Short mmCIF file of C-alpha atoms and ligand atoms in Angstrom, two decimals:
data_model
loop_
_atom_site.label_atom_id
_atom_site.label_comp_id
_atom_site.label_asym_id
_atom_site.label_seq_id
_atom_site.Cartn_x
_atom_site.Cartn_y
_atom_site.Cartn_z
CA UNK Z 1 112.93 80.57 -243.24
CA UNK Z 2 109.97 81.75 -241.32
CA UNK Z 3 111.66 81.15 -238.40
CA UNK Z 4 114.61 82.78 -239.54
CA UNK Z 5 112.80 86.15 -240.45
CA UNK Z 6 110.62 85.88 -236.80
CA UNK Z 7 114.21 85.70 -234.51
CA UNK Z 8 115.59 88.21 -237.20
CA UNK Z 9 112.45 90.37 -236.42
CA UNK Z 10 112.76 89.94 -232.88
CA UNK Z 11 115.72 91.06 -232.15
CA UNK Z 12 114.76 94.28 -234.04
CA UNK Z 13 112.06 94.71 -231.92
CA UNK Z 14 113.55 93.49 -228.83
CA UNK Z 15 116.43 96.15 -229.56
CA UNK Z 16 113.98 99.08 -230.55
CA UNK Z 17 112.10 98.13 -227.17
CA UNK Z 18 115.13 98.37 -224.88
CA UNK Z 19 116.29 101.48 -225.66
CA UNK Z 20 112.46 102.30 -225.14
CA UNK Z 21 112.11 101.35 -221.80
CA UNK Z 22 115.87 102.42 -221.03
CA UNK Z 23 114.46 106.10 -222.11
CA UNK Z 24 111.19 105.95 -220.61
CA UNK Z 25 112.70 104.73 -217.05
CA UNK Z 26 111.53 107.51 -215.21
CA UNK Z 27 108.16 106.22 -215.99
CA UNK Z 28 108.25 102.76 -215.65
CA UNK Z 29 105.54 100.89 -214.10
CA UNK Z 30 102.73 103.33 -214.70
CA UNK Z 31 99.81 101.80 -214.88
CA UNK Z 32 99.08 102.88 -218.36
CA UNK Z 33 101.58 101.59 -220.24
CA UNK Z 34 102.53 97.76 -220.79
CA UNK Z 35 105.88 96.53 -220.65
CA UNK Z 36 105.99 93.08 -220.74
CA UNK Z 37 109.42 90.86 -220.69
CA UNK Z 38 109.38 87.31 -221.67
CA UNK Z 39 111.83 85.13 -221.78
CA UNK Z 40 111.37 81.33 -223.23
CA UNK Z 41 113.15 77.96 -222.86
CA UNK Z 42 114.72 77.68 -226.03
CA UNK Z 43 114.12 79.47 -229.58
CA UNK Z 44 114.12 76.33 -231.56
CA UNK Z 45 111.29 75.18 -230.14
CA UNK Z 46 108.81 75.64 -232.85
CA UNK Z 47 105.64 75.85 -231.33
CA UNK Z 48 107.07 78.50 -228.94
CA UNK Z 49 108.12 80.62 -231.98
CA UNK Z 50 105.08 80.30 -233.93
CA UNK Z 51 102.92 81.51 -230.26
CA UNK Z 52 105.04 84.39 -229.65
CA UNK Z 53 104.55 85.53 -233.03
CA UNK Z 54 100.73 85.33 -232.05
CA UNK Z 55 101.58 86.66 -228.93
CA UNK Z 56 103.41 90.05 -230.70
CA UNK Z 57 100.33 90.24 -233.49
CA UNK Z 58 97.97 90.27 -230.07
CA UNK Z 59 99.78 92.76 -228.92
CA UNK Z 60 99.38 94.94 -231.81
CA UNK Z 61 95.89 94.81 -231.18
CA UNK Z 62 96.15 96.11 -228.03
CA UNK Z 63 97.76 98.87 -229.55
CA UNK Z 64 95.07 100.10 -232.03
CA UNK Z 65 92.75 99.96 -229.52
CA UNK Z 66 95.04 102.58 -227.69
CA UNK Z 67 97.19 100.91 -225.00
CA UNK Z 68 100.82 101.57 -224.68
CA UNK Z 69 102.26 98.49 -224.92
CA UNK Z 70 106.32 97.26 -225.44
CA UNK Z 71 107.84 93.94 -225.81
CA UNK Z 72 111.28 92.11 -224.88
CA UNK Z 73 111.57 88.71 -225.88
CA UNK Z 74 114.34 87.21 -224.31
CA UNK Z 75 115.88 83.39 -224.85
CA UNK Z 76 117.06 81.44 -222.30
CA UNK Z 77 118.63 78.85 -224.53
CA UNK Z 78 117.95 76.30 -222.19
CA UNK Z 79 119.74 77.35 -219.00
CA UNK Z 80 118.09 78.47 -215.90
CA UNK Z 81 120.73 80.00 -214.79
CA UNK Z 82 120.59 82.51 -217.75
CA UNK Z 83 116.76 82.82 -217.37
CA UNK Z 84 116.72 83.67 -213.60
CA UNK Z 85 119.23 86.65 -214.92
CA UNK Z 86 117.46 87.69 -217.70
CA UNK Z 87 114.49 88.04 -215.82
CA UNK Z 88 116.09 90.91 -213.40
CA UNK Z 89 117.19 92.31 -216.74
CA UNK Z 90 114.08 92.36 -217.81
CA UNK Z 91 112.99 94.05 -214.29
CA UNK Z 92 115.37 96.57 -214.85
CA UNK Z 93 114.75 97.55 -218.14
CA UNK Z 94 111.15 98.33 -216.77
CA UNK Z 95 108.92 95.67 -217.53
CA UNK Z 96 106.15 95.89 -215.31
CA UNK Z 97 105.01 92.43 -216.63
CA UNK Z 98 106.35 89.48 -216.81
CA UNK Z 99 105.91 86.06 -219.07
CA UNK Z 100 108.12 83.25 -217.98
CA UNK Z 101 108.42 80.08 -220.09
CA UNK Z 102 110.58 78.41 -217.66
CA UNK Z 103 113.65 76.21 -219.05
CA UNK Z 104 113.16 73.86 -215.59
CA UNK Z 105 109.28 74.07 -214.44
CA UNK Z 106 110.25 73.26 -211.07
CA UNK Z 107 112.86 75.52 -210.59
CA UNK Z 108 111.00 78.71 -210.58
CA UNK Z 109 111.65 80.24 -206.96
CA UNK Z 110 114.50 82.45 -207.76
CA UNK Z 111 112.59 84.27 -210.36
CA UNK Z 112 109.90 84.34 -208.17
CA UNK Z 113 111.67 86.12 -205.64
CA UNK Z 114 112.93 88.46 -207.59
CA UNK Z 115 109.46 89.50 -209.41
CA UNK Z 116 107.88 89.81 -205.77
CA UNK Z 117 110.91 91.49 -204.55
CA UNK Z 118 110.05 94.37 -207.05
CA UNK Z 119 106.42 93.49 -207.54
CA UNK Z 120 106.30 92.06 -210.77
CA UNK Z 121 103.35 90.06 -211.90
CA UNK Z 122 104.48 86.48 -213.59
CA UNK Z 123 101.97 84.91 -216.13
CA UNK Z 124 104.03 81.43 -216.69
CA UNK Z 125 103.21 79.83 -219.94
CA UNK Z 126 103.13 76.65 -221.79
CA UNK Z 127 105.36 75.19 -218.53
CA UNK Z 128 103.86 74.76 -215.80
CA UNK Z 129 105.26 75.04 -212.46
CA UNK Z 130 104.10 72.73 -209.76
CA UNK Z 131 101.69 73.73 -207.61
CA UNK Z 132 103.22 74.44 -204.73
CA UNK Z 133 105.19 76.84 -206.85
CA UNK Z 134 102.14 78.66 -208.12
CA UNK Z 135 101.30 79.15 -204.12
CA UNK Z 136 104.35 80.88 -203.28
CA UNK Z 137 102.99 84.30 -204.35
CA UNK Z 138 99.55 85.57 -205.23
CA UNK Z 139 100.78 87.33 -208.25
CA UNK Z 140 101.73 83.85 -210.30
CA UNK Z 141 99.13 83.10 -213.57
CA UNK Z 142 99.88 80.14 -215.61
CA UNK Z 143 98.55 79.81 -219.04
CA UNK Z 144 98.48 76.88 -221.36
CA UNK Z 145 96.35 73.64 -221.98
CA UNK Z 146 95.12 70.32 -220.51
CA UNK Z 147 98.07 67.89 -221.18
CA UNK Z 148 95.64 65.15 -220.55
CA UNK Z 149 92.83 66.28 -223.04
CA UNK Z 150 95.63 66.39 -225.83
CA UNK Z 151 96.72 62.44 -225.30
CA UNK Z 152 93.29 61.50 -224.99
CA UNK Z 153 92.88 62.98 -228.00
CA UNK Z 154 95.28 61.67 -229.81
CA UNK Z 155 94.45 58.16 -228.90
CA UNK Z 156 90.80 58.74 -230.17
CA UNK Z 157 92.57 59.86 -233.51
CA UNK Z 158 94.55 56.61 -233.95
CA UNK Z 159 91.50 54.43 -232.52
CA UNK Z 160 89.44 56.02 -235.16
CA UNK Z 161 91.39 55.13 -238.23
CA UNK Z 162 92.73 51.99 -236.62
CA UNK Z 163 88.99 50.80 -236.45
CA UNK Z 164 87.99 52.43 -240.16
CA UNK Z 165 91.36 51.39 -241.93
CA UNK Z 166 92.35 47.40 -241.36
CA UNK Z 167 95.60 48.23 -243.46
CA UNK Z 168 96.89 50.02 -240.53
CA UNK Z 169 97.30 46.57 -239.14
CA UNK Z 170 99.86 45.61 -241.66
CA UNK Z 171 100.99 41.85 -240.21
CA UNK Z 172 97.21 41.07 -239.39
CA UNK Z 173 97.57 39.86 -235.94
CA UNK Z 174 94.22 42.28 -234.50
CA UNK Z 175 97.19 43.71 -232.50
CA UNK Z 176 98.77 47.28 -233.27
CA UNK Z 177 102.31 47.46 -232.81
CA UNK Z 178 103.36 50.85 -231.55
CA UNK Z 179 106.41 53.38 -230.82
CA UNK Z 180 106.07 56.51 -229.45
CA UNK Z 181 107.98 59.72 -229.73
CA UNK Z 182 108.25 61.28 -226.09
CA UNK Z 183 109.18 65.46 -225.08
CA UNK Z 184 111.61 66.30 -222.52
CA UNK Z 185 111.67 64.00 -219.38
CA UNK Z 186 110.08 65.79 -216.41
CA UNK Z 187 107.65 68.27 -218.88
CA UNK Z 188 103.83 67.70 -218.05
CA UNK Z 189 102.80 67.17 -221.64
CA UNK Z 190 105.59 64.74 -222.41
CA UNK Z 191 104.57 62.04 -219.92
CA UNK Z 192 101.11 62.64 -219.46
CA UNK Z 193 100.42 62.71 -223.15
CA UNK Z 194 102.19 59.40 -223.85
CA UNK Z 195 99.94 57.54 -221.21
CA UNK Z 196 96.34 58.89 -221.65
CA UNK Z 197 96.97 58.42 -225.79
CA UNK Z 198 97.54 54.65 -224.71
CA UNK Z 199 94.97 54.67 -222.30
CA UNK Z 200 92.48 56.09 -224.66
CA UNK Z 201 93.63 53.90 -227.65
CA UNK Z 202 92.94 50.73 -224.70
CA UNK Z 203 89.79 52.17 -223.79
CA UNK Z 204 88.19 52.35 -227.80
CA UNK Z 205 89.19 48.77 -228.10
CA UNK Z 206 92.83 48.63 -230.09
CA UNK Z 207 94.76 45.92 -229.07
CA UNK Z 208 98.43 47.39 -228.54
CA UNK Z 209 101.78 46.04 -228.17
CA UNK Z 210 104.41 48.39 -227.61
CA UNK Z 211 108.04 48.11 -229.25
CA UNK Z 212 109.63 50.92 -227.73
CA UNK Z 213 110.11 54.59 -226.81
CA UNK Z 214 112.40 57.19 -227.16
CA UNK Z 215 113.02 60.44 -225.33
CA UNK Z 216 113.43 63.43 -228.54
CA UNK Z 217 113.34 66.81 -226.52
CA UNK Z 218 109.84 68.14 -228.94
CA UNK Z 219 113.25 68.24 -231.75
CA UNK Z 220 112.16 66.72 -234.86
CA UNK Z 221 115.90 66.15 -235.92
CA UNK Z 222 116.19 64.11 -232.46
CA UNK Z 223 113.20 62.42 -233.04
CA UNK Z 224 114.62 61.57 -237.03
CA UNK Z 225 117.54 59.96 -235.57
CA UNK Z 226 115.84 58.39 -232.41
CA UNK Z 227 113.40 56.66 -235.17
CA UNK Z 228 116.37 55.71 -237.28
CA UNK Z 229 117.47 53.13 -234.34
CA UNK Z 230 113.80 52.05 -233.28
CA UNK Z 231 113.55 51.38 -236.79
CA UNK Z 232 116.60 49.14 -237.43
CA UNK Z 233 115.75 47.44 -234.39
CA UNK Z 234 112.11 46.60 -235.52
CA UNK Z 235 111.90 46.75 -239.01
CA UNK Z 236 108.66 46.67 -240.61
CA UNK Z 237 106.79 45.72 -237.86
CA UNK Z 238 106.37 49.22 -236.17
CA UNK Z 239 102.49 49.99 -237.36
CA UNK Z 240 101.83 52.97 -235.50
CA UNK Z 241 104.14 56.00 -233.91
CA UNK Z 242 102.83 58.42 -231.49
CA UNK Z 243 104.85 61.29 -231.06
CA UNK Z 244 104.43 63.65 -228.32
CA UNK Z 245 104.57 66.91 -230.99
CA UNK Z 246 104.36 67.47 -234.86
CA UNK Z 247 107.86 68.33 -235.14
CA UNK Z 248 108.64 64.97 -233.29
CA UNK Z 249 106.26 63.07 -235.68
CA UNK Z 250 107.69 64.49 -238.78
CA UNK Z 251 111.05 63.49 -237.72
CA UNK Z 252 109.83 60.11 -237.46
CA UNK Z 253 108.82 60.28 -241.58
CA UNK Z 254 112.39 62.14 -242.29
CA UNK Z 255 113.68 58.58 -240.89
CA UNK Z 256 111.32 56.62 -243.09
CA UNK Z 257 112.10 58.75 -245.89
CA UNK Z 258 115.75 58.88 -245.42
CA UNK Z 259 115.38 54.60 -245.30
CA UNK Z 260 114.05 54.85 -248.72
CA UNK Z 261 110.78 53.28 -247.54
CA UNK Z 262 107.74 53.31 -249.81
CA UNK Z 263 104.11 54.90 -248.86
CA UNK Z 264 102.60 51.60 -248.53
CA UNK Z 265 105.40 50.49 -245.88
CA UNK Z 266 105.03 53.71 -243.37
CA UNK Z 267 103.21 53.08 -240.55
CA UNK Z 268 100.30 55.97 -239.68
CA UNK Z 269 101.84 58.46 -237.57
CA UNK Z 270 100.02 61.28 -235.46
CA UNK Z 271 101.00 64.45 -233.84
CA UNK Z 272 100.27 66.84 -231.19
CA UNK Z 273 100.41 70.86 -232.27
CA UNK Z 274 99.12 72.11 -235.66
CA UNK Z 275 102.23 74.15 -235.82
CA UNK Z 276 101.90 75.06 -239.22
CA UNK Z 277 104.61 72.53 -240.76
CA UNK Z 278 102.04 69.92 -238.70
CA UNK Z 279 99.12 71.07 -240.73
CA UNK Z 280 100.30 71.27 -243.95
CA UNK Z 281 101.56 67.16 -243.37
CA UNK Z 282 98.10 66.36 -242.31
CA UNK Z 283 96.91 68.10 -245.33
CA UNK Z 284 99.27 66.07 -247.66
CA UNK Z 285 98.07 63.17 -245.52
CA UNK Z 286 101.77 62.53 -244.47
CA UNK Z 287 100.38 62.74 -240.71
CA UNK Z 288 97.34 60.71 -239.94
CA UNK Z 289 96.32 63.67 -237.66
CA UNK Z 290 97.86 66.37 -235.40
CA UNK Z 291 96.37 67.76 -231.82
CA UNK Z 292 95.53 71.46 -232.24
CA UNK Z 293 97.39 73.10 -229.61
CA UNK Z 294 95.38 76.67 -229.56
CA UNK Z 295 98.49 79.07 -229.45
CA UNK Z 296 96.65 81.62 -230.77
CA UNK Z 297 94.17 81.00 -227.49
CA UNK Z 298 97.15 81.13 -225.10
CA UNK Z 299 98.33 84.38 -226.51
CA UNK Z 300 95.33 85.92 -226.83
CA UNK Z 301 94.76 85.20 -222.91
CA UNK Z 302 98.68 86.11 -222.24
CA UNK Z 303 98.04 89.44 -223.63
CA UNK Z 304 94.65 89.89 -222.10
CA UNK Z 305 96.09 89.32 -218.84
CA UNK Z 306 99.26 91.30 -219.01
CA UNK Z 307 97.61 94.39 -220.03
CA UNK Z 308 94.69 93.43 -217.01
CA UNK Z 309 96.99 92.97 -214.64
CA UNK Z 310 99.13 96.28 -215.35
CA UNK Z 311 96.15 98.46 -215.88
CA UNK Z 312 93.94 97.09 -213.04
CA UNK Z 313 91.11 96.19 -215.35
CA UNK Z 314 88.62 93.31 -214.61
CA UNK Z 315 90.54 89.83 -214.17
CA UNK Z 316 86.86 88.16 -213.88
CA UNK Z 317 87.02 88.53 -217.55
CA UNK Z 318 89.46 86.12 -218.09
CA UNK Z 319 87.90 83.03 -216.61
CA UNK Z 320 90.78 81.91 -214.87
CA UNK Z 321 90.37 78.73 -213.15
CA UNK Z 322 91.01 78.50 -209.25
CA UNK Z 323 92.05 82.63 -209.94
CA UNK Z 324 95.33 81.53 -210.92
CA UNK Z 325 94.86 79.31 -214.16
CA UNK Z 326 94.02 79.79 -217.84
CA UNK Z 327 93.83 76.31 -219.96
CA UNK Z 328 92.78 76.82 -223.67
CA UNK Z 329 91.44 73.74 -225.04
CA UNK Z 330 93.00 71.05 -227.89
CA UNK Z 331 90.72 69.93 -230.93
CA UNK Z 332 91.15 67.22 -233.28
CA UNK Z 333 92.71 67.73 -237.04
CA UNK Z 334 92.47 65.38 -239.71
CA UNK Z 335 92.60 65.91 -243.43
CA UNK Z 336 88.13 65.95 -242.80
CA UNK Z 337 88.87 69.23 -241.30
CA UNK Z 338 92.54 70.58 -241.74
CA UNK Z 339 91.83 72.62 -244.77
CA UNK Z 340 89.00 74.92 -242.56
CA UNK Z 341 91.79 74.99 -239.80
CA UNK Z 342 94.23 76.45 -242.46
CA UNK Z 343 92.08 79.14 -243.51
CA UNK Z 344 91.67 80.39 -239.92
CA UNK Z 345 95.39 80.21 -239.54
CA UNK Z 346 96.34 82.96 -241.73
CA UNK Z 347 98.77 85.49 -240.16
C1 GAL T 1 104.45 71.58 -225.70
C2 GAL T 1 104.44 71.52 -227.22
C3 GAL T 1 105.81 71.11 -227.71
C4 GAL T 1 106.87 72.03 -227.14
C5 GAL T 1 106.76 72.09 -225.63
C6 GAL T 1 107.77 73.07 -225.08
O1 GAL T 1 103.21 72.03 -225.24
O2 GAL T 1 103.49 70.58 -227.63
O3 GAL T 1 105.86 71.15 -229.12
O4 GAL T 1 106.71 73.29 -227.69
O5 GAL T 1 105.45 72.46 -225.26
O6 GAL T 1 107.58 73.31 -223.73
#
């Protein structure tokens, strides 16, 4: 429903703001107004949606503290094609801006030649290009988060309760038998997660023995179905799933709940995200524990940096790493602390 009333909301805007910057041609790229054009893999992506509402409410700070600012939000439903050409759209509608959540992260050289072509700054988000990529121009930013701090993170979750809860090792055999729940092949925080979790599970002692994997695309009714089959393939003896995101991991329950298993049968299951359908299962302790991915953070710096790099003000500001890079960090949420993280969460 949220969701629903976001796109719904959107596309208001995105309307209002075209015929905007369709009138105000004349004066596009001034340097004191901000017109920034995004355009994002997909709009069922959860996490995506919930950050560009963040992104739109930083915005409206900006605003009230007196900058021009206008927003498209374009999506690319999962075709690069149809991203490289809504990013010259988005050029010639006037955006003087750009932020790219690319649908392929290493295809990003036709919209870069485009943006440089008409001297468009590109802050990349939550997708990052390769590096070579980011070298092609010096007006490429990337914002987003340490995919290995989140799977090391997530591993410390599940050593922790592993070592505080010896229910979670239902069969009894000091081994934990585990599943995981994996993003889109080729994305850095589908891969990358998955083996530093292990590795950090390894690492605090826990025993492992992995069942099996499936690929779910971040889609939690993917990842429903994907768990159906691991499950009738290894019954009750899955103990532990690690899914790559919250919407992942609660497709995993939907499975055991649509199995008609009881509480004491699940095995613990843990998250990467805090969107907020992630929180509120860690608060009814239906998730072990979620990953807080700081989306709030990443706008915030998005924003920060669109209106910097339009206006000219200071970059140093930003603390971008090697002048190019902004990573916000993860934090740990269990039901010790997800109430507090709630409370902040308001919108
Ligand atoms: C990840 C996030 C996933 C999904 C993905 C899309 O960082 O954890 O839920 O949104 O990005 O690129």
């Amino acid at each position: 429903m949220k969701m629903k009333k976001m796109l719904a909301s959107g596309l208001v805007l995105c309307i209002s703001i075209q015929l905007l910057c369709a009138c105000g041609k004349a004066e596009q790229n001034t340097a004191e107004k901000v017109h920034i054009g995004v355009t994002y893999y997909d709009q069922s992506d959860t996490f995506l949606g919930e950050l560009l509402t963040d992104f739109k409410e930083q915005l409206k700070k900006c605003e009230r503290d007196g900058l021009e600012t206008s927003v498209i939000i374009q999506d690319a439903g999962g075709s690069q094609k149809t991203q490289n050409d809504q990013v010259k759209e988005l050029i010639d509608a006037g955006c003087n801006v750009l932020c790219v959540n690319l649908v392929d992260r290493s295809d990003p050289s036709e919209i870069i030649d485009l943006a440089r072509e008409y001297d468009v700054p590109i802050i990349f988000f939550n997708r990052e290009p390769v590096a070579e990529d980011m070298m092609q121009w010096d007006k490429l930013y990337y914002v987003g988060a340490y995919a290995r701090q989140s799977g090391q993170m997530q591993g410390e979750l599940a050593a922790d309760l592993i070592k505080a809860d010896s229910r979670v090792d239902r069969n009894k055999d000091g081994r934990i038998q585990y599943v995981v729940l994996e993003g889109e092949p080729g994305h850095q925080d589908a891969i990358i997660r998955t083996e530093t979790a292990v590795e950090s599970l390894r690492e605090n002692g826990i025993v492992l023995e992995k069942k099996g994997y499936q690929i779910a695309n971040w889609n939690r009714a993917q990842a429903q179905n994907r768990m159906e089959q691991m499950i009738s393939q290894y019954k009750n003896d899955i103990e532990l799933v690690l899914a790559n995101n919250d919407d992942m991991a609660l497709g995993a329950l939907d499975a055991y709940k649509k199995l008609n298993y009881t509480e004491t049968n699940l095995p613990v299951v843990f998250g990467i995200d805090g969107t907020d359908v992630g929180l509120e299962a860690v608060a009814g302790q239906r998730l072990a524990g979620t990953v807080y991915n700081d989306k709030e953070g990443q706008a915030e710096a998005m924003a920060k940096l669109a209106e910097v790099l339009v206006t000219g003000g200071d970059i140093e500001e930003i603390g971008l790493t090697n002048e190019r890079y902004c990573y916000l960090p993860y934090f740990k949420v269990t039901i010790d602390n997800v109430e507090e993280v709630l409370e902040n969460n308001i919108r």
